[in-house]
Amino acid sequence: MMKFACKAIALSIFAVTSTFAMAEETNTLSQYGLSFSGNAALTTDYRYRGMTQTQSDPALQGGFALSHSSGLYAGVWGSNVNFGSADPHLELDPYVGYATELPFAGKPKLDVGLWYYGYPSASDINWLELYAKLGFKDVLTSGDSLLGAVNYTNDFAGLDENGWYVNATYNVPFAAGFGGVASVGYTKVDNYDFSDSGSEDDTYVDWKVGLTYNVKSVSGLTAELAAIGTNIDANAQPYKR
């Protein structure tokens, strides 16, 4: 029987800005169907699929993206990390993708791409992942959303092992800028033991339940308070090898 326990309560503050370009530069980009965006976040713990990436310490994160009206986009995202060893201390992830609205009822959005997990001071653990996401709006009530995702790599954490991740996330708005978020994910990696008991379990489950708040007085500013858990030790990092 799986034992699920709350591993952390994380508070995240996200500041999202739609464009950083000056008016003249923005007009130049729009002439070519391009838009430039960025985001920044401060969180009490960087959790990646339920696993802490900072030894349960805070993280400062941010990224930039360039998108085209065709649906193509590219960007880079970064965060401080701490795997309990001298290196690395920085994660820097470039990515490329394509997003489009499907011509079906409800107009679901398909998003596919490549995400490269980069660690400048520890390149031996760099790895590439393919992802596909399908998003739905107004699923159960007006304004809510459901996002399903499938990720695959043949080099999980630089270990030359096949890895799969399946995730579903549901967001629902409440009154006065408040909302709820819930997600569950399933990870499977060939020939890797995620257990903390030597049971050689190559799979684990992660989950999150939280509240979000959109600050009306500051456009794009959002706060999230969430309980995050797994059915294994949240410190069981594949990078500790």
PDB file of C-alpha atoms in Angstrom:
ATOM      1  CA  MET A   1       0.000   0.000   0.000  1.00  0.00           C
ATOM      2  CA  MET A   2       1.383   3.400  -0.966  1.00  0.00           C
ATOM      3  CA  LYS A   3       1.836   5.882   1.832  1.00  0.00           C
ATOM      4  CA  PHE A   4       1.256   9.474   0.744  1.00  0.00           C
ATOM      5  CA  ALA A   5       2.602  12.225   2.956  1.00  0.00           C
ATOM      6  CA  CYS A   6       2.826  15.969   2.617  1.00  0.00           C
ATOM      7  CA  LYS A   7       6.508  16.730   2.039  1.00  0.00           C
ATOM      8  CA  ALA A   8       6.371  20.516   1.832  1.00  0.00           C
ATOM      9  CA  ILE A   9       4.213  23.585   1.884  1.00  0.00           C
ATOM     10  CA  ALA A  10       5.593  25.948  -0.702  1.00  0.00           C
ATOM     11  CA  LEU A  11       4.819  29.611  -1.179  1.00  0.00           C
ATOM     12  CA  SER A  12       5.536  31.004  -4.612  1.00  0.00           C
ATOM     13  CA  ILE A  13       5.218  34.556  -5.867  1.00  0.00           C
ATOM     14  CA  PHE A  14       5.146  34.944  -9.632  1.00  0.00           C
ATOM     15  CA  ALA A  15       5.589  38.208 -11.502  1.00  0.00           C
ATOM     16  CA  VAL A  16       4.701  37.830 -15.168  1.00  0.00           C
ATOM     17  CA  THR A  17       5.196  40.583 -17.709  1.00  0.00           C
ATOM     18  CA  SER A  18       3.880  40.221 -21.260  1.00  0.00           C
ATOM     19  CA  THR A  19       6.660  42.244 -22.873  1.00  0.00           C
ATOM     20  CA  PHE A  20       9.943  43.883 -21.929  1.00  0.00           C
ATOM     21  CA  ALA A  21      10.486  45.693 -25.215  1.00  0.00           C
ATOM     22  CA  MET A  22      10.166  49.437 -25.701  1.00  0.00           C
ATOM     23  CA  ALA A  23       7.208  50.638 -27.780  1.00  0.00           C
ATOM     24  CA  GLU A  24       9.242  51.103 -30.972  1.00  0.00           C
ATOM     25  CA  GLU A  25      10.888  47.695 -30.586  1.00  0.00           C
ATOM     26  CA  THR A  26       7.522  46.069 -29.871  1.00  0.00           C
ATOM     27  CA  ASN A  27       6.079  47.493 -33.079  1.00  0.00           C
ATOM     28  CA  THR A  28       9.072  46.159 -35.006  1.00  0.00           C
ATOM     29  CA  LEU A  29       8.579  42.672 -33.559  1.00  0.00           C
ATOM     30  CA  SER A  30       4.836  42.687 -34.231  1.00  0.00           C
ATOM     31  CA  GLN A  31       5.478  43.472 -37.900  1.00  0.00           C
ATOM     32  CA  TYR A  32       7.057  40.034 -38.157  1.00  0.00           C
ATOM     33  CA  GLY A  33       4.411  38.327 -36.023  1.00  0.00           C
ATOM     34  CA  LEU A  34       6.749  38.105 -33.035  1.00  0.00           C
ATOM     35  CA  SER A  35       6.176  38.787 -29.353  1.00  0.00           C
ATOM     36  CA  PHE A  36       8.686  38.841 -26.484  1.00  0.00           C
ATOM     37  CA  SER A  37       7.706  37.835 -22.941  1.00  0.00           C
ATOM     38  CA  GLY A  38       9.300  37.137 -19.605  1.00  0.00           C
ATOM     39  CA  ASN A  39       8.558  35.874 -16.128  1.00  0.00           C
ATOM     40  CA  ALA A  40      10.114  35.810 -12.676  1.00  0.00           C
ATOM     41  CA  ALA A  41       9.316  33.891  -9.508  1.00  0.00           C
ATOM     42  CA  LEU A  42      10.424  33.620  -5.898  1.00  0.00           C
ATOM     43  CA  THR A  43       9.556  30.336  -4.180  1.00  0.00           C
ATOM     44  CA  THR A  44      10.285  28.851  -0.763  1.00  0.00           C
ATOM     45  CA  ASP A  45      11.342  25.542  -2.391  1.00  0.00           C
ATOM     46  CA  TYR A  46      12.042  24.562  -6.003  1.00  0.00           C
ATOM     47  CA  ARG A  47      10.069  21.364  -6.502  1.00  0.00           C
ATOM     48  CA  TYR A  48      10.488  19.408  -9.743  1.00  0.00           C
ATOM     49  CA  ARG A  49       7.875  16.681 -10.027  1.00  0.00           C
ATOM     50  CA  GLY A  50       7.658  16.557  -6.257  1.00  0.00           C
ATOM     51  CA  MET A  51      11.436  16.421  -5.725  1.00  0.00           C
ATOM     52  CA  THR A  52      13.250  19.304  -4.076  1.00  0.00           C
ATOM     53  CA  GLN A  53      15.985  20.784  -6.259  1.00  0.00           C
ATOM     54  CA  THR A  54      17.303  23.144  -3.567  1.00  0.00           C
ATOM     55  CA  GLN A  55      17.527  20.986  -0.420  1.00  0.00           C
ATOM     56  CA  SER A  56      14.181  22.579   0.608  1.00  0.00           C
ATOM     57  CA  ASP A  57      15.698  26.076   0.413  1.00  0.00           C
ATOM     58  CA  PRO A  58      14.249  29.087  -1.498  1.00  0.00           C
ATOM     59  CA  ALA A  59      14.775  29.611  -5.216  1.00  0.00           C
ATOM     60  CA  LEU A  60      14.835  32.613  -7.518  1.00  0.00           C
ATOM     61  CA  GLN A  61      13.644  31.761 -11.009  1.00  0.00           C
ATOM     62  CA  GLY A  62      12.996  33.504 -14.299  1.00  0.00           C
ATOM     63  CA  GLY A  63      12.798  33.145 -18.030  1.00  0.00           C
ATOM     64  CA  PHE A  64      12.297  34.765 -21.418  1.00  0.00           C
ATOM     65  CA  ALA A  65      10.477  33.582 -24.526  1.00  0.00           C
ATOM     66  CA  LEU A  66      10.103  34.691 -28.138  1.00  0.00           C
ATOM     67  CA  SER A  67       6.890  33.596 -29.850  1.00  0.00           C
ATOM     68  CA  HIS A  68       5.679  33.763 -33.444  1.00  0.00           C
ATOM     69  CA  SER A  69       2.069  34.104 -34.586  1.00  0.00           C
ATOM     70  CA  SER A  70       2.449  30.742 -36.377  1.00  0.00           C
ATOM     71  CA  GLY A  71       2.658  29.027 -32.985  1.00  0.00           C
ATOM     72  CA  LEU A  72       6.424  28.513 -32.921  1.00  0.00           C
ATOM     73  CA  TYR A  73       8.273  29.661 -29.813  1.00  0.00           C
ATOM     74  CA  ALA A  74      11.670  29.439 -28.134  1.00  0.00           C
ATOM     75  CA  GLY A  75      12.983  30.536 -24.783  1.00  0.00           C
ATOM     76  CA  VAL A  76      15.212  29.937 -21.804  1.00  0.00           C
ATOM     77  CA  TRP A  77      14.404  29.403 -18.116  1.00  0.00           C
ATOM     78  CA  GLY A  78      16.712  29.385 -15.113  1.00  0.00           C
ATOM     79  CA  SER A  79      16.837  28.714 -11.376  1.00  0.00           C
ATOM     80  CA  ASN A  80      19.327  28.176  -8.594  1.00  0.00           C
ATOM     81  CA  VAL A  81      19.688  24.524  -7.541  1.00  0.00           C
ATOM     82  CA  ASN A  82      21.391  22.548  -4.787  1.00  0.00           C
ATOM     83  CA  PHE A  83      21.752  18.766  -5.016  1.00  0.00           C
ATOM     84  CA  GLY A  84      23.823  18.468  -1.864  1.00  0.00           C
ATOM     85  CA  SER A  85      27.172  18.556  -3.645  1.00  0.00           C
ATOM     86  CA  ALA A  86      29.628  21.211  -4.814  1.00  0.00           C
ATOM     87  CA  ASP A  87      28.086  21.404  -8.305  1.00  0.00           C
ATOM     88  CA  PRO A  88      25.850  22.473  -9.855  1.00  0.00           C
ATOM     89  CA  HIS A  89      24.283  25.630  -8.394  1.00  0.00           C
ATOM     90  CA  LEU A  90      22.578  26.857 -11.559  1.00  0.00           C
ATOM     91  CA  GLU A  91      20.041  25.277 -13.888  1.00  0.00           C
ATOM     92  CA  LEU A  92      19.636  26.964 -17.281  1.00  0.00           C
ATOM     93  CA  ASP A  93      17.106  25.378 -19.636  1.00  0.00           C
ATOM     94  CA  PRO A  94      16.652  26.378 -23.298  1.00  0.00           C
ATOM     95  CA  TYR A  95      13.527  25.119 -25.053  1.00  0.00           C
ATOM     96  CA  VAL A  96      11.701  25.243 -28.400  1.00  0.00           C
ATOM     97  CA  GLY A  97       8.140  24.303 -29.235  1.00  0.00           C
ATOM     98  CA  TYR A  98       4.986  24.711 -31.250  1.00  0.00           C
ATOM     99  CA  ALA A  99       1.485  25.457 -29.932  1.00  0.00           C
ATOM    100  CA  THR A 100      -1.760  25.423 -31.885  1.00  0.00           C
ATOM    101  CA  GLU A 101      -5.498  25.344 -31.295  1.00  0.00           C
ATOM    102  CA  LEU A 102      -7.110  22.133 -32.538  1.00  0.00           C
ATOM    103  CA  PRO A 103     -10.308  22.345 -34.646  1.00  0.00           C
ATOM    104  CA  PHE A 104     -12.391  20.252 -32.253  1.00  0.00           C
ATOM    105  CA  ALA A 105     -15.217  20.993 -29.848  1.00  0.00           C
ATOM    106  CA  GLY A 106     -13.933  23.155 -27.016  1.00  0.00           C
ATOM    107  CA  LYS A 107     -10.884  24.120 -29.102  1.00  0.00           C
ATOM    108  CA  PRO A 108      -8.219  22.287 -27.054  1.00  0.00           C
ATOM    109  CA  LYS A 109      -4.666  23.614 -27.339  1.00  0.00           C
ATOM    110  CA  LEU A 110      -1.846  21.304 -28.372  1.00  0.00           C
ATOM    111  CA  ASP A 111       1.706  22.189 -27.322  1.00  0.00           C
ATOM    112  CA  VAL A 112       4.721  20.075 -28.332  1.00  0.00           C
ATOM    113  CA  GLY A 113       8.424  20.761 -27.965  1.00  0.00           C
ATOM    114  CA  LEU A 114      11.901  20.002 -26.673  1.00  0.00           C
ATOM    115  CA  TRP A 115      13.230  21.008 -23.251  1.00  0.00           C
ATOM    116  CA  TYR A 116      16.940  20.827 -22.438  1.00  0.00           C
ATOM    117  CA  TYR A 117      17.915  20.621 -18.763  1.00  0.00           C
ATOM    118  CA  GLY A 118      21.256  22.385 -18.611  1.00  0.00           C
ATOM    119  CA  TYR A 119      23.712  22.683 -15.711  1.00  0.00           C
ATOM    120  CA  PRO A 120      26.642  24.882 -16.853  1.00  0.00           C
ATOM    121  CA  SER A 121      29.056  23.648 -14.185  1.00  0.00           C
ATOM    122  CA  ALA A 122      28.033  19.979 -14.392  1.00  0.00           C
ATOM    123  CA  SER A 123      27.404  19.186 -18.052  1.00  0.00           C
ATOM    124  CA  ASP A 124      27.506  15.427 -17.437  1.00  0.00           C
ATOM    125  CA  ILE A 125      23.968  15.597 -16.032  1.00  0.00           C
ATOM    126  CA  ASN A 126      22.517  17.652 -18.895  1.00  0.00           C
ATOM    127  CA  TRP A 127      19.626  15.938 -20.647  1.00  0.00           C
ATOM    128  CA  LEU A 128      16.970  16.494 -23.323  1.00  0.00           C
ATOM    129  CA  GLU A 129      13.260  15.782 -22.980  1.00  0.00           C
ATOM    130  CA  LEU A 130      10.366  15.758 -25.451  1.00  0.00           C
ATOM    131  CA  TYR A 131       6.973  16.969 -24.267  1.00  0.00           C
ATOM    132  CA  ALA A 132       3.389  17.074 -25.506  1.00  0.00           C
ATOM    133  CA  LYS A 133       0.616  18.951 -23.715  1.00  0.00           C
ATOM    134  CA  LEU A 134      -3.107  19.176 -24.367  1.00  0.00           C
ATOM    135  CA  GLY A 135      -5.104  21.901 -22.643  1.00  0.00           C
ATOM    136  CA  PHE A 136      -8.861  22.287 -22.240  1.00  0.00           C
ATOM    137  CA  LYS A 137     -10.840  25.309 -21.017  1.00  0.00           C
ATOM    138  CA  ASP A 138     -14.235  25.557 -19.299  1.00  0.00           C
ATOM    139  CA  VAL A 139     -14.201  21.851 -18.436  1.00  0.00           C
ATOM    140  CA  LEU A 140     -16.438  21.825 -15.363  1.00  0.00           C
ATOM    141  CA  THR A 141     -17.170  25.506 -14.863  1.00  0.00           C
ATOM    142  CA  SER A 142     -16.519  28.835 -16.542  1.00  0.00           C
ATOM    143  CA  GLY A 143     -12.868  29.876 -16.395  1.00  0.00           C
ATOM    144  CA  ASP A 144     -11.392  26.550 -15.296  1.00  0.00           C
ATOM    145  CA  SER A 145      -8.769  24.578 -17.214  1.00  0.00           C
ATOM    146  CA  LEU A 146      -7.382  21.052 -17.457  1.00  0.00           C
ATOM    147  CA  LEU A 147      -3.896  20.341 -18.790  1.00  0.00           C
ATOM    148  CA  GLY A 148      -2.602  16.874 -19.597  1.00  0.00           C
ATOM    149  CA  ALA A 149       1.086  16.281 -20.391  1.00  0.00           C
ATOM    150  CA  VAL A 150       3.343  13.443 -21.498  1.00  0.00           C
ATOM    151  CA  ASN A 151       7.142  13.751 -21.353  1.00  0.00           C
ATOM    152  CA  TYR A 152       9.771  11.340 -22.655  1.00  0.00           C
ATOM    153  CA  THR A 153      13.556  11.153 -22.603  1.00  0.00           C
ATOM    154  CA  ASN A 154      16.134   8.484 -23.460  1.00  0.00           C
ATOM    155  CA  ASP A 155      18.735  10.094 -21.189  1.00  0.00           C
ATOM    156  CA  PHE A 156      17.066  10.769 -17.844  1.00  0.00           C
ATOM    157  CA  ALA A 157      19.363  12.960 -15.710  1.00  0.00           C
ATOM    158  CA  GLY A 158      22.267  12.058 -18.002  1.00  0.00           C
ATOM    159  CA  LEU A 159      21.980   8.367 -17.052  1.00  0.00           C
ATOM    160  CA  ASP A 160      21.213   7.006 -20.561  1.00  0.00           C
ATOM    161  CA  GLU A 161      17.932   5.601 -19.272  1.00  0.00           C
ATOM    162  CA  ASN A 162      14.434   5.902 -20.745  1.00  0.00           C
ATOM    163  CA  GLY A 163      12.121   8.037 -18.654  1.00  0.00           C
ATOM    164  CA  TRP A 164       8.416   8.865 -18.866  1.00  0.00           C
ATOM    165  CA  TYR A 165       6.369  11.434 -16.997  1.00  0.00           C
ATOM    166  CA  VAL A 166       2.575  11.753 -17.202  1.00  0.00           C
ATOM    167  CA  ASN A 167       0.810  14.629 -15.471  1.00  0.00           C
ATOM    168  CA  ALA A 168      -2.635  16.210 -15.173  1.00  0.00           C
ATOM    169  CA  THR A 169      -3.233  19.691 -13.704  1.00  0.00           C
ATOM    170  CA  TYR A 170      -6.575  21.327 -12.949  1.00  0.00           C
ATOM    171  CA  ASN A 171      -7.067  25.038 -12.241  1.00  0.00           C
ATOM    172  CA  VAL A 172     -10.326  26.640 -11.150  1.00  0.00           C
ATOM    173  CA  PRO A 173     -11.057  30.299 -10.324  1.00  0.00           C
ATOM    174  CA  PHE A 174     -12.826  31.412  -7.161  1.00  0.00           C
ATOM    175  CA  ALA A 175     -14.195  34.805  -6.188  1.00  0.00           C
ATOM    176  CA  ALA A 176     -12.114  37.956  -5.637  1.00  0.00           C
ATOM    177  CA  GLY A 177      -9.017  36.792  -7.525  1.00  0.00           C
ATOM    178  CA  PHE A 178      -8.577  33.495  -5.664  1.00  0.00           C
ATOM    179  CA  GLY A 179      -8.260  30.144  -7.385  1.00  0.00           C
ATOM    180  CA  GLY A 180      -7.441  26.524  -6.760  1.00  0.00           C
ATOM    181  CA  VAL A 181      -4.888  24.218  -8.353  1.00  0.00           C
ATOM    182  CA  ALA A 182      -4.472  20.448  -8.121  1.00  0.00           C
ATOM    183  CA  SER A 183      -2.122  18.138  -9.986  1.00  0.00           C
ATOM    184  CA  VAL A 184      -0.955  14.541  -9.981  1.00  0.00           C
ATOM    185  CA  GLY A 185       2.000  13.055 -11.838  1.00  0.00           C
ATOM    186  CA  TYR A 186       3.537   9.651 -12.487  1.00  0.00           C
ATOM    187  CA  THR A 187       7.248   9.068 -13.207  1.00  0.00           C
ATOM    188  CA  LYS A 188       8.827   5.888 -14.582  1.00  0.00           C
ATOM    189  CA  VAL A 189      12.543   5.485 -15.331  1.00  0.00           C
ATOM    190  CA  ASP A 190      14.215   2.297 -16.534  1.00  0.00           C
ATOM    191  CA  ASN A 191      16.831   0.789 -14.216  1.00  0.00           C
ATOM    192  CA  TYR A 192      16.588   3.430 -11.512  1.00  0.00           C
ATOM    193  CA  ASP A 193      15.572   2.999  -7.867  1.00  0.00           C
ATOM    194  CA  PHE A 194      13.534   5.898  -6.494  1.00  0.00           C
ATOM    195  CA  SER A 195      12.752   4.151  -3.224  1.00  0.00           C
ATOM    196  CA  ASP A 196      14.386   4.949   0.098  1.00  0.00           C
ATOM    197  CA  SER A 197      14.136   1.328   1.247  1.00  0.00           C
ATOM    198  CA  GLY A 198      16.140  -0.526  -1.409  1.00  0.00           C
ATOM    199  CA  SER A 199      12.984  -1.986  -2.945  1.00  0.00           C
ATOM    200  CA  GLU A 200      14.203  -1.062  -6.444  1.00  0.00           C
ATOM    201  CA  ASP A 201      11.037   0.818  -7.396  1.00  0.00           C
ATOM    202  CA  ASP A 202      11.509   2.547 -10.757  1.00  0.00           C
ATOM    203  CA  THR A 203       8.287   4.568 -10.451  1.00  0.00           C
ATOM    204  CA  TYR A 204       6.804   7.162  -8.128  1.00  0.00           C
ATOM    205  CA  VAL A 205       3.810   9.485  -7.833  1.00  0.00           C
ATOM    206  CA  ASP A 206       3.812  13.209  -7.030  1.00  0.00           C
ATOM    207  CA  TRP A 207       0.934  15.550  -6.246  1.00  0.00           C
ATOM    208  CA  LYS A 208       0.129  19.171  -5.445  1.00  0.00           C
ATOM    209  CA  VAL A 209      -2.900  20.938  -3.978  1.00  0.00           C
ATOM    210  CA  GLY A 210      -2.896  24.693  -3.549  1.00  0.00           C
ATOM    211  CA  LEU A 211      -4.483  28.105  -3.645  1.00  0.00           C
ATOM    212  CA  THR A 212      -3.603  30.926  -6.027  1.00  0.00           C
ATOM    213  CA  TYR A 213      -4.230  34.654  -5.818  1.00  0.00           C
ATOM    214  CA  ASN A 214      -4.039  37.228  -8.606  1.00  0.00           C
ATOM    215  CA  VAL A 215      -3.083  40.667  -7.273  1.00  0.00           C
ATOM    216  CA  LYS A 216      -5.455  43.009  -9.090  1.00  0.00           C
ATOM    217  CA  SER A 217      -3.477  46.147  -8.262  1.00  0.00           C
ATOM    218  CA  VAL A 218      -0.356  44.749  -9.983  1.00  0.00           C
ATOM    219  CA  SER A 219      -0.937  43.288 -13.433  1.00  0.00           C
ATOM    220  CA  GLY A 220       0.530  39.799 -13.832  1.00  0.00           C
ATOM    221  CA  LEU A 221       1.464  39.337 -10.149  1.00  0.00           C
ATOM    222  CA  THR A 222       0.314  35.991  -8.721  1.00  0.00           C
ATOM    223  CA  ALA A 223       0.932  34.192  -5.420  1.00  0.00           C
ATOM    224  CA  GLU A 224       0.527  30.461  -4.808  1.00  0.00           C
ATOM    225  CA  LEU A 225       0.446  28.506  -1.541  1.00  0.00           C
ATOM    226  CA  ALA A 226       0.614  24.764  -2.119  1.00  0.00           C
ATOM    227  CA  ALA A 227       1.108  21.469  -0.317  1.00  0.00           C
ATOM    228  CA  ILE A 228       3.405  19.220  -2.370  1.00  0.00           C
ATOM    229  CA  GLY A 229       4.019  15.529  -1.804  1.00  0.00           C
ATOM    230  CA  THR A 230       5.322  12.250  -3.195  1.00  0.00           C
ATOM    231  CA  ASN A 231       5.115   8.605  -2.180  1.00  0.00           C
ATOM    232  CA  ILE A 232       8.925   8.493  -1.880  1.00  0.00           C
ATOM    233  CA  ASP A 233      11.663  10.554  -0.258  1.00  0.00           C
ATOM    234  CA  ALA A 234      11.556  14.030  -1.850  1.00  0.00           C
ATOM    235  CA  ASN A 235      15.356  14.187  -1.565  1.00  0.00           C
ATOM    236  CA  ALA A 236      15.936  11.057  -3.673  1.00  0.00           C
ATOM    237  CA  GLN A 237      17.849  12.806  -6.434  1.00  0.00           C
ATOM    238  CA  PRO A 238      19.250  10.891  -9.423  1.00  0.00           C
ATOM    239  CA  TYR A 239      22.097  13.433  -9.522  1.00  0.00           C
ATOM    240  CA  LYS A 240      23.580  12.017  -6.306  1.00  0.00           C
ATOM    241  CA  ARG A 241      25.649   9.318  -7.943  1.00  0.00           C
TER     242      ARG A 241
END
